mmCIF file of C-alpha atoms in Angstrom:
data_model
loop_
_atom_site.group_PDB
_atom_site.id
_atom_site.type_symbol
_atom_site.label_atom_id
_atom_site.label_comp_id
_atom_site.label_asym_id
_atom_site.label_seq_id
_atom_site.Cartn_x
_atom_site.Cartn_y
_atom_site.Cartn_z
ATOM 1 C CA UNK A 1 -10.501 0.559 36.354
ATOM 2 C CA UNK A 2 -10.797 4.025 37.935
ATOM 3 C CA UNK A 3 -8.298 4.795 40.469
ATOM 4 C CA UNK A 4 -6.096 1.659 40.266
ATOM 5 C CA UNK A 5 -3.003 1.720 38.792
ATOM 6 C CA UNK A 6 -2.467 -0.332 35.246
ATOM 7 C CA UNK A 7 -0.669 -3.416 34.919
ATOM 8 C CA UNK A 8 1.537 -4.621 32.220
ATOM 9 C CA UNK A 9 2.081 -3.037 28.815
ATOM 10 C CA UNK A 10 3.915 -0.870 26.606
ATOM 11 C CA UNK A 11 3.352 2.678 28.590
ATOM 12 C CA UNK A 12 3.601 1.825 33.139
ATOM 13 C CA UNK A 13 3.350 4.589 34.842
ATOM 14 C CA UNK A 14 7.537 6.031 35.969
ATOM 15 C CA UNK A 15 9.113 3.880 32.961
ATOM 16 C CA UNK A 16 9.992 5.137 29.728
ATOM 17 C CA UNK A 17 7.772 4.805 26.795
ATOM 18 C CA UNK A 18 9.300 1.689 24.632
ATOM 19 C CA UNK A 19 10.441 2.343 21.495
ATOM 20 C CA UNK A 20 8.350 -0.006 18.917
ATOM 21 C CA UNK A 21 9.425 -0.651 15.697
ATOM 22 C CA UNK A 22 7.079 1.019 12.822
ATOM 23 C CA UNK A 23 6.500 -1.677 9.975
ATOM 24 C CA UNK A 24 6.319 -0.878 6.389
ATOM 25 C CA UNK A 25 3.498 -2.759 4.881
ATOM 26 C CA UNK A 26 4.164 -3.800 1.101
ATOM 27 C CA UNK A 27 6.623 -0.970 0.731
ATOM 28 C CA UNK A 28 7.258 -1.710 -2.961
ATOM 29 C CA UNK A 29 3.874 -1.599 -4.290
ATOM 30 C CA UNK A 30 2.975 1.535 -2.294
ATOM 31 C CA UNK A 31 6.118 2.879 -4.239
ATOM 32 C CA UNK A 32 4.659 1.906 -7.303
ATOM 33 C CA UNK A 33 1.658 3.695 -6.728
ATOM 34 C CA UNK A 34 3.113 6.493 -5.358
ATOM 35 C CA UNK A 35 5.211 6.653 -8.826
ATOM 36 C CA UNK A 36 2.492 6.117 -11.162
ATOM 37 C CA UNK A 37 0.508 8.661 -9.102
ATOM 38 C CA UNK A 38 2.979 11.089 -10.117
ATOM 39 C CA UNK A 39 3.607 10.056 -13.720
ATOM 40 C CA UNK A 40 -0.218 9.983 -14.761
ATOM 41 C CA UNK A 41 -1.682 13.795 -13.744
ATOM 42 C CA UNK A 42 -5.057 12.792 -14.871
ATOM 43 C CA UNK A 43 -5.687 10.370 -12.366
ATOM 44 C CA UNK A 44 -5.554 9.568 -8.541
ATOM 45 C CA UNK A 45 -3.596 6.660 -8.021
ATOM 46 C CA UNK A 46 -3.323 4.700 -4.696
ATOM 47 C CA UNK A 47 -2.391 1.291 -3.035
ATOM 48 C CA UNK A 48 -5.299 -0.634 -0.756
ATOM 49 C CA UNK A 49 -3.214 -2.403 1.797
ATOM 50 C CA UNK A 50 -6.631 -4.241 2.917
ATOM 51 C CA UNK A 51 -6.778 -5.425 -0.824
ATOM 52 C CA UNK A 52 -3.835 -5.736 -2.411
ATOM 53 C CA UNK A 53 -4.200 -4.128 -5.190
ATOM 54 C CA UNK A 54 -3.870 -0.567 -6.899
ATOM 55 C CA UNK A 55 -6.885 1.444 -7.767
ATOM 56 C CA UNK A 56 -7.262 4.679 -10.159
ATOM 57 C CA UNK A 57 -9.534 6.754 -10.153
ATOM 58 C CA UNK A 58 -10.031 9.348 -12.757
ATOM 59 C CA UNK A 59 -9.338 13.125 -12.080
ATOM 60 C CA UNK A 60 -11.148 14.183 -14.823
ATOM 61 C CA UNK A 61 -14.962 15.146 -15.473
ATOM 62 C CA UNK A 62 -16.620 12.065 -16.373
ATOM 63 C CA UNK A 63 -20.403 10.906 -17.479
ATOM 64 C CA UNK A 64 -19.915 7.986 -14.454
ATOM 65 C CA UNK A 65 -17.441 7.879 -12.107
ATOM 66 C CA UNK A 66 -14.430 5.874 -12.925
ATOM 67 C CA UNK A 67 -12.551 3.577 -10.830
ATOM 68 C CA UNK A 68 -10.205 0.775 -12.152
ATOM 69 C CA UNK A 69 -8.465 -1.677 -10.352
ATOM 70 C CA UNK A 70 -5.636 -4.597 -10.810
ATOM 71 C CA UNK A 71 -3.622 -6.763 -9.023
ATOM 72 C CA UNK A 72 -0.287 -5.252 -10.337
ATOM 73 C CA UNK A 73 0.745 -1.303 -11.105
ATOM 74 C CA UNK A 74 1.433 -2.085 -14.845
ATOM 75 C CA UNK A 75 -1.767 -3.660 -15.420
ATOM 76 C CA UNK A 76 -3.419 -0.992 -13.696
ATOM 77 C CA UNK A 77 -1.229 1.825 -16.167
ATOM 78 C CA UNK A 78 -2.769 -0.515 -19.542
ATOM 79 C CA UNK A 79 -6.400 -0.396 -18.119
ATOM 80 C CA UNK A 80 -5.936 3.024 -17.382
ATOM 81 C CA UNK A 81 -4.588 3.701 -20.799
ATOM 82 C CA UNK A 82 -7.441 1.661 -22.590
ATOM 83 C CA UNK A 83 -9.950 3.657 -20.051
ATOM 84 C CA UNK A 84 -8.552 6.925 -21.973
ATOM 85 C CA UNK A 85 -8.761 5.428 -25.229
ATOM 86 C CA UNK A 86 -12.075 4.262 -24.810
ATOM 87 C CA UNK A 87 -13.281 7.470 -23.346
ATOM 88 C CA UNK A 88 -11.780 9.708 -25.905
ATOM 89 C CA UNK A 89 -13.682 7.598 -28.879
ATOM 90 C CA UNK A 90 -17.057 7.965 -26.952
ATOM 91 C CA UNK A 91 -16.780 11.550 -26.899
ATOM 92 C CA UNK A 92 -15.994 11.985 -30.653
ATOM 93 C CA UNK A 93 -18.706 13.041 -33.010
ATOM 94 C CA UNK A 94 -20.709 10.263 -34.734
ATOM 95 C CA UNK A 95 -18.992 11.582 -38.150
ATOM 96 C CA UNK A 96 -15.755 11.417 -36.619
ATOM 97 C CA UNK A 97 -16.526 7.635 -35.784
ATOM 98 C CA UNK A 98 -17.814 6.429 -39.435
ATOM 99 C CA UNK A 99 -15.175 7.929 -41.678
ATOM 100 C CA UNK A 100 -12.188 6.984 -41.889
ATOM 101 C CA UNK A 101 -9.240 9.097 -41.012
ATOM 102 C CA UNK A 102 -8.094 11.407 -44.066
ATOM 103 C CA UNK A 103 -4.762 11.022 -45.510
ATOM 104 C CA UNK A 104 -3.543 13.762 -47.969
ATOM 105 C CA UNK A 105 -2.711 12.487 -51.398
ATOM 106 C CA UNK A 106 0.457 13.424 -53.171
ATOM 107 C CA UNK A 107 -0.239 15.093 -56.890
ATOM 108 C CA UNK A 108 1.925 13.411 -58.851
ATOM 109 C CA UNK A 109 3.643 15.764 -61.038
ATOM 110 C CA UNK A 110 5.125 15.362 -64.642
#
């Protein structure tokens, strides 16, 4: 409506602009992400208000992108533990893979 003046609503023209009260939308979990976001350098850790649920993704070079996800920030840290893990093995030489790990022997002396 050019030209006419507004009615109703937060901002009429000569009042003073009301105050509204900002909300803090699932304040705790974004804290936990925020936390674990700085805790874990190797990733990029963030709360989805629209979902509900924290999401990782890695800050790393990797063959695929990788993005994990969980309903709760300490089963997001375990899959994002198990994601290292995993990735770590794949990347080790085939030999590496089929022997088993060397343990030094003692010589038992007389």
């Amino acid at each position: 409506m050019i030209g006419r003046a507004r009615r109703g609503g937060r901002h009429r023209d000569g009042q003073p602009p009301t105050t509204v009260y900002r909300r803090l939308w699932d304040g705790p979990a974004r804290s936990d992400a925020e936390t674990l976001d700085r805790s874990t350098p190797g990733w990029s850790v963030f709360y989805s208000l629209s979902q509900r649920r924290f999401y990782a993704i890695a800050a790393w070079p990797t063959p695929e992108p990788l993005i994990i996800s969980d309903a709760s920030a300490e089963g997001l840290q375990d899959q994002m533990h198990q994601a290292e893990t995993t990735l770590t093995w794949r990347t080790l030489p085939e030999q590496a893979r089929r022997s088993p790990p060397l343990v030094p022997r003692r010589e038992m002396t007389r």
